[in-house]
Coordinates of N, CA and C in Angstrom, one line a residue:
M1 N 1.0 -0.8 0.1 CA 0.0 0.5 -0.4 C 1.1 1.4 -0.4
P2 N 1.1 2.4 -0.9 CA 1.2 2.9 -0.8 C 1.1 4.4 0.0
E3 N 2.0 4.9 1.0 CA 2.3 5.5 2.0 C 1.4 7.0 0.7
H4 N 0.7 7.8 2.0 CA 0.3 9.3 1.9 C 1.4 10.2 1.9
T5 N 2.2 11.0 1.0 CA 3.2 11.9 0.8 C 2.6 13.5 0.9
E6 N 2.3 14.1 1.6 CA 2.2 15.9 2.2 C 3.6 16.3 1.1
V7 N 3.1 17.4 0.4 CA 3.6 18.3 -0.9 C 3.8 19.6 0.3
N8 N 5.0 20.1 0.7 CA 4.8 21.1 2.0 C 5.6 22.5 0.3
P9 N 4.4 23.5 0.8 CA 4.6 24.8 0.3 C 5.4 25.2 -0.1
H10 N 6.1 25.0 1.2 CA 7.8 25.8 2.0 C 8.5 25.1 2.2
Q11 N 8.5 24.6 1.3 CA 10.0 23.0 0.7 C 11.5 23.9 0.3
G12 N 11.0 25.1 -0.6 CA 12.3 25.1 -1.0 C 12.8 26.3 0.3
E13 N 12.3 26.9 1.2 CA 12.6 27.8 2.5 C 12.9 27.0 3.0
V14 N 12.0 25.4 3.4 CA 12.5 24.8 4.5 C 14.7 24.8 4.2
N15 N 14.7 24.0 2.9 CA 15.7 23.4 2.0 C 17.1 25.1 2.7
I16 N 16.3 26.2 1.8 CA 17.6 27.2 2.2 C 18.1 27.6 3.7
V17 N 17.3 27.2 5.2 CA 17.4 27.2 6.1 C 18.3 25.9 6.7
N18 N 17.9 24.5 6.0 CA 18.4 23.6 6.3 C 20.2 23.8 5.7
Q19 N 19.9 23.9 4.6 CA 21.7 24.7 3.8 C 22.4 25.8 4.7
I20 N 21.8 26.2 5.4 CA 22.2 28.0 6.4 C 22.8 27.0 7.6
A21 N 22.4 26.0 8.0 CA 22.4 25.2 9.3 C 23.6 24.4 8.5
D22 N 23.5 23.6 7.5 CA 25.0 23.1 7.3 C 25.7 23.8 6.8
N23 N 26.0 25.0 7.1 CA 26.5 25.9 6.9 C 26.8 26.0 5.0
D24 N 26.5 26.1 4.3 CA 26.2 25.8 2.7 C 25.7 27.3 2.6
R25 N 26.6 28.3 2.9 CA 26.2 29.4 2.3 C 26.3 29.7 0.9
A26 N 27.0 29.2 0.0 CA 26.9 29.4 -1.0 C 25.8 29.0 -1.5
G27 N 25.1 27.7 -1.2 CA 24.2 26.7 -1.9 C 22.7 27.8 -1.5
A28 N 22.9 27.8 -0.3 CA 21.7 28.9 0.6 C 22.0 30.2 -0.3
I29 N 23.0 30.7 -0.7 CA 23.0 32.2 -1.6 C 21.8 31.8 -2.9
D30 N 22.5 31.2 -3.6 CA 21.9 30.5 -5.4 C 20.6 29.9 -4.8
A31 N 20.4 29.4 -4.3 CA 18.6 28.9 -3.8 C 18.2 30.1 -3.4
I32 N 18.4 31.0 -2.9 CA 17.7 32.8 -2.7 C 17.1 33.3 -4.0
H33 N 18.2 33.4 -4.7 CA 18.7 34.2 -6.2 C 17.6 33.8 -6.3
D34 N 17.5 32.0 -6.6 CA 16.5 31.2 -7.9 C 15.5 31.2 -7.3
M35 N 15.0 31.2 -6.5 CA 13.5 31.7 -5.3 C 13.5 33.2 -6.4
L36 N 13.9 34.2 -5.5 CA 13.1 35.4 -6.0 C 13.5 35.6 -7.3
F37 N 14.3 35.3 -8.2 CA 14.3 35.4 -9.7 C 12.6 35.0 -10.4
A38 N 12.6 33.5 -9.5 CA 11.0 33.1 -10.2 C 9.7 33.8 -9.3
K39 N 10.1 34.2 -8.2 CA 8.7 35.1 -8.4 C 8.5 36.6 -8.8
A40 N 9.6 36.8 -8.8 CA 9.7 38.0 -9.6 C 9.4 37.8 -11.4
S41 N 10.1 36.8 -12.0 CA 9.6 36.2 -13.2 C 7.6 36.1 -12.9
D42 N 7.4 35.2 -12.5 CA 5.9 35.1 -12.1 C 4.6 36.7 -12.4
A43 N 5.5 37.4 -11.4 CA 4.9 39.2 -11.2 C 5.4 39.3 -12.6
M44 N 6.1 39.8 -12.9 CA 6.4 40.2 -14.3 C 5.4 39.6 -15.8
A45 N 5.3 38.4 -15.2 CA 4.5 37.9 -16.7 C 2.8 38.0 -15.8
D46 N 2.3 38.2 -14.4 CA 0.5 38.4 -14.3 C 0.9 40.0 -14.8
Y47 N 2.0 41.1 -14.7 CA 2.1 42.3 -15.2 C 1.8 42.6 -16.6
K48 N 2.5 41.3 -17.7 CA 2.5 41.7 -18.8 C 1.1 41.1 -19.4
K49 N 0.2 40.5 -18.8 CA -1.6 40.0 -19.4 C -1.8 41.5 -19.3
V50 N -1.9 42.0 -17.9 CA -2.6 43.3 -17.8 C -2.5 44.2 -18.6
V51 N -1.4 44.2 -19.1 CA -0.8 45.7 -20.2 C -1.7 45.2 -21.4
A52 N -1.3 43.5 -21.9 CA -1.8 43.1 -23.1 C -3.2 43.5 -23.0
N53 N -3.8 43.4 -22.3 CA -5.4 43.7 -21.8 C -5.7 45.0 -21.8
T54 N -4.6 45.6 -21.6 CA -5.0 46.6 -21.5 C -5.0 47.4 -23.2
F55 N -4.0 46.9 -23.1 CA -3.7 48.1 -25.1 C -4.4 46.7 -25.9
F56 N -4.3 45.4 -25.7 CA -5.3 45.1 -27.1 C -6.5 44.7 -26.9
D57 N -7.1 44.6 -25.8 CA -8.6 44.0 -25.6 C -9.5 44.9 -26.2
E58 N -10.5 44.3 -27.6 CA -11.5 45.5 -27.7 C -12.4 46.2 -26.8
P59 N -12.5 47.1 -27.1 CA -13.2 47.9 -25.8 C -14.9 47.5 -25.8
T60 N -15.2 47.7 -24.8 CA -17.1 46.9 -24.4 C -18.1 47.9 -25.0
E61 N -18.9 47.7 -25.7 CA -19.8 48.1 -26.6 C -21.1 48.8 -25.3
T62 N -21.3 50.1 -25.4 CA -22.4 49.9 -24.2 C -23.5 50.4 -25.1
E63 N -24.4 49.8 -24.7 CA -25.8 50.0 -25.7 C -26.6 51.2 -25.3
T64 N -26.6 51.8 -26.6 CA -27.0 53.7 -26.8 C -28.4 53.6 -26.8
T65 N -29.4 54.4 -26.3 CA -30.9 54.5 -26.1 C -30.8 56.4 -27.2
D66 N -31.6 56.3 -27.6 CA -31.8 57.3 -28.2 C -33.3 57.9 -27.6
E67 N -33.3 59.0 -26.4 CA -34.4 59.2 -25.6 C -34.0 60.8 -26.0
T68 N -35.4 61.5 -26.6 CA -35.7 62.7 -26.6 C -36.7 63.0 -25.7
D69 N -36.4 64.1 -25.4 CA -37.5 64.8 -24.4 C -38.6 65.6 -25.3
N70 N -39.7 64.6 -26.0 CA -40.5 65.2 -27.1 C -41.4 66.2 -26.1
G71 N -42.0 66.0 -24.4 CA -42.7 66.7 -23.7 C -44.0 65.9 -23.9
N72 N -44.3 64.9 -24.8 CA -45.7 64.3 -24.9 C -45.4 63.1 -23.8
D73 N -44.7 63.3 -22.6 CA -45.6 62.7 -21.1 C -46.7 62.2 -21.0

């Protein structure tokens, strides 16, 4: 029967802390740089979508009604 394994969403941070505890300063710095680059890349990708939608989406048309007040209420 296979064991149930949970995915830790903070595994990268745990690895960095373990590298610091093991005096692997260079590995910890590289891991921090990689993590920051990935987060910045994700943020830029999201921002690119917003900018693209702003410039390239077709404007939504609003229905105009021809309302004139001719005084015949």
